[in-house]
Amino acid sequence: MRAYRSRVRTFAAMSLLVTGALFATACQPSDADASGPDSSSSAPTAPGGGSSDGGDAPAGKPVNGTFSGELRYLAPGKHTVGNQGFFVADDTKITGAGRICDANTACTPDQLDTVLKDENGIMATVVIKDGIATSIDESDAE
């Protein structure tokens, strides 16, 4: 009876390991986008993968420039403006115009995250240095 239990436990452990390995290597949504035949999609450029003229820079090059467009939320501290991705640091200067926070006041990165999770269409100008926003200026809502 002990030999049977030992084999069952071994088989269960191996099954768990194989299942875990398959789960860990499963395709992620971002993998499918990048590996398809049309990999030049209009998906947002990840931080560090674009240039100020809107074209894509070689991977590993830092993103620098001023970008204007609609802000979108990706993850805490990660956003896009137009098609350019960027990170928000604790020292990023964020100036509101009524939607992120009160007009002409300093906003926090947490306020930006909270508003962008719920709202789309916030227009802003973002200055990016090395893939990190140094300033975000919300455009006046009209």
C-alpha positions as CSV (number, residue, x, y, z in Angstrom):
1,M,0.0,0.0,0.0
2,R,2.9,2.4,0.8
3,A,4.4,1.9,-2.7
4,Y,1.1,2.8,-4.3
5,R,0.7,6.0,-2.2
6,S,4.3,6.9,-3.0
7,R,3.6,6.5,-6.8
8,V,0.4,8.5,-6.5
9,R,2.2,11.3,-4.7
10,T,5.0,11.3,-7.2
11,F,2.6,11.4,-10.1
12,A,0.6,14.2,-8.5
13,A,3.7,16.2,-7.8
14,M,4.9,15.8,-11.4
15,S,1.5,16.7,-12.8
16,L,1.5,19.9,-10.7
17,L,5.0,20.8,-11.9
18,V,4.1,20.3,-15.6
19,T,0.9,22.2,-15.2
20,G,2.8,25.1,-13.5
21,A,5.4,25.1,-16.2
22,L,2.7,25.2,-19.0
23,F,0.9,28.0,-17.2
24,A,4.1,30.0,-16.7
25,T,4.9,29.8,-20.4
26,A,1.4,30.5,-21.8
27,C,1.1,33.3,-24.3
28,Q,0.4,36.7,-22.8
29,P,-1.8,39.2,-24.7
30,S,1.2,41.3,-25.4
31,D,3.1,38.3,-26.8
32,A,0.3,37.8,-29.4
33,D,0.4,41.4,-30.5
34,A,4.2,41.5,-31.0
35,S,4.5,38.1,-32.7
36,G,1.8,38.4,-35.3
37,P,2.5,38.9,-39.0
38,D,1.4,42.6,-38.7
39,S,3.6,43.6,-35.8
40,S,3.4,47.3,-36.8
41,S,0.1,47.8,-35.0
42,S,-1.0,51.0,-33.4
43,A,-0.5,49.7,-29.9
44,P,1.1,52.2,-27.5
45,T,4.9,52.2,-27.5
46,A,6.4,51.0,-24.3
47,P,8.5,53.4,-22.3
48,G,11.9,53.6,-23.9
49,G,10.8,52.6,-27.4
50,G,9.9,55.8,-29.2
51,S,11.1,59.3,-30.2
52,S,9.7,62.8,-30.1
53,D,8.8,62.7,-33.8
54,G,6.3,59.9,-33.2
55,G,8.5,57.2,-34.9
56,D,9.8,54.2,-33.1
57,A,13.4,54.3,-31.9
58,P,15.5,51.1,-31.6
59,A,14.7,49.1,-28.4
60,G,16.7,50.3,-25.4
61,K,16.9,53.9,-26.5
62,P,15.5,56.3,-23.9
63,V,12.5,58.3,-24.9
64,N,12.9,62.1,-24.8
65,G,10.6,64.8,-26.0
66,T,7.4,66.7,-25.6
67,F,4.2,64.8,-26.5
68,S,0.6,66.1,-26.6
69,G,-2.5,64.1,-26.8
70,E,-5.0,62.0,-24.8
71,L,-3.7,60.5,-21.5
72,R,-4.6,56.9,-20.9
73,Y,-4.0,54.6,-17.9
74,L,-1.9,51.4,-18.3
75,A,-1.0,50.5,-14.7
76,P,-0.1,52.4,-11.5
77,G,2.5,54.9,-12.6
78,K,2.4,53.8,-16.2
79,H,0.5,55.9,-18.8
80,T,0.4,56.8,-22.5
81,V,0.0,60.1,-24.2
82,G,-1.1,59.6,-27.8
83,N,0.8,56.4,-28.7
84,Q,3.8,57.1,-26.4
85,G,4.2,55.2,-23.2
86,F,5.9,56.7,-20.1
87,F,6.4,56.3,-16.4
88,V,5.3,58.8,-13.7
89,A,7.8,59.4,-10.9
90,D,7.1,60.9,-7.4
91,D,8.8,64.1,-8.5
92,T,6.9,64.5,-11.8
93,K,5.3,68.0,-11.9
94,I,1.6,67.5,-12.6
95,T,-0.5,70.6,-13.2
96,G,-4.3,70.2,-13.3
97,A,-6.9,72.1,-15.3
98,G,-10.0,70.8,-13.6
99,R,-10.2,67.1,-14.2
100,I,-7.1,65.6,-12.6
101,C,-7.2,68.2,-9.9
102,D,-8.2,71.9,-9.5
103,A,-7.2,74.3,-12.2
104,N,-3.6,75.6,-12.0
105,T,-2.7,73.5,-8.9
106,A,-0.2,70.8,-8.4
107,C,-1.6,67.2,-8.6
108,T,-0.1,64.0,-7.2
109,P,0.7,60.9,-9.2
110,D,-2.0,59.1,-7.2
111,Q,-4.6,61.7,-8.3
112,L,-3.6,61.1,-11.9
113,D,-3.9,57.3,-11.6
114,T,-7.3,57.6,-9.9
115,V,-8.8,59.9,-12.5
116,L,-7.3,58.1,-15.5
117,K,-8.6,54.7,-14.3
118,D,-12.2,56.1,-14.5
119,E,-12.0,58.7,-17.3
120,N,-10.8,58.9,-20.9
121,G,-10.2,61.9,-23.0
122,I,-8.0,64.0,-20.7
123,M,-5.8,66.0,-23.0
124,A,-2.4,67.0,-21.8
125,T,1.2,67.9,-22.8
126,V,3.8,65.6,-21.3
127,V,7.6,66.3,-21.3
128,I,9.5,62.9,-21.1
129,K,13.1,62.4,-20.3
130,D,14.6,58.9,-20.4
131,G,11.1,57.4,-20.5
132,I,9.9,59.2,-17.3
133,A,7.6,62.2,-17.4
134,T,9.2,65.3,-15.9
135,S,6.0,67.3,-16.3
136,I,2.4,66.7,-17.2
137,D,0.2,69.7,-18.0
138,E,-3.5,69.0,-18.4
139,S,-5.1,71.0,-21.2
140,D,-8.0,73.3,-20.3
141,A,-11.3,71.4,-20.5
142,E,-13.7,73.2,-22.8
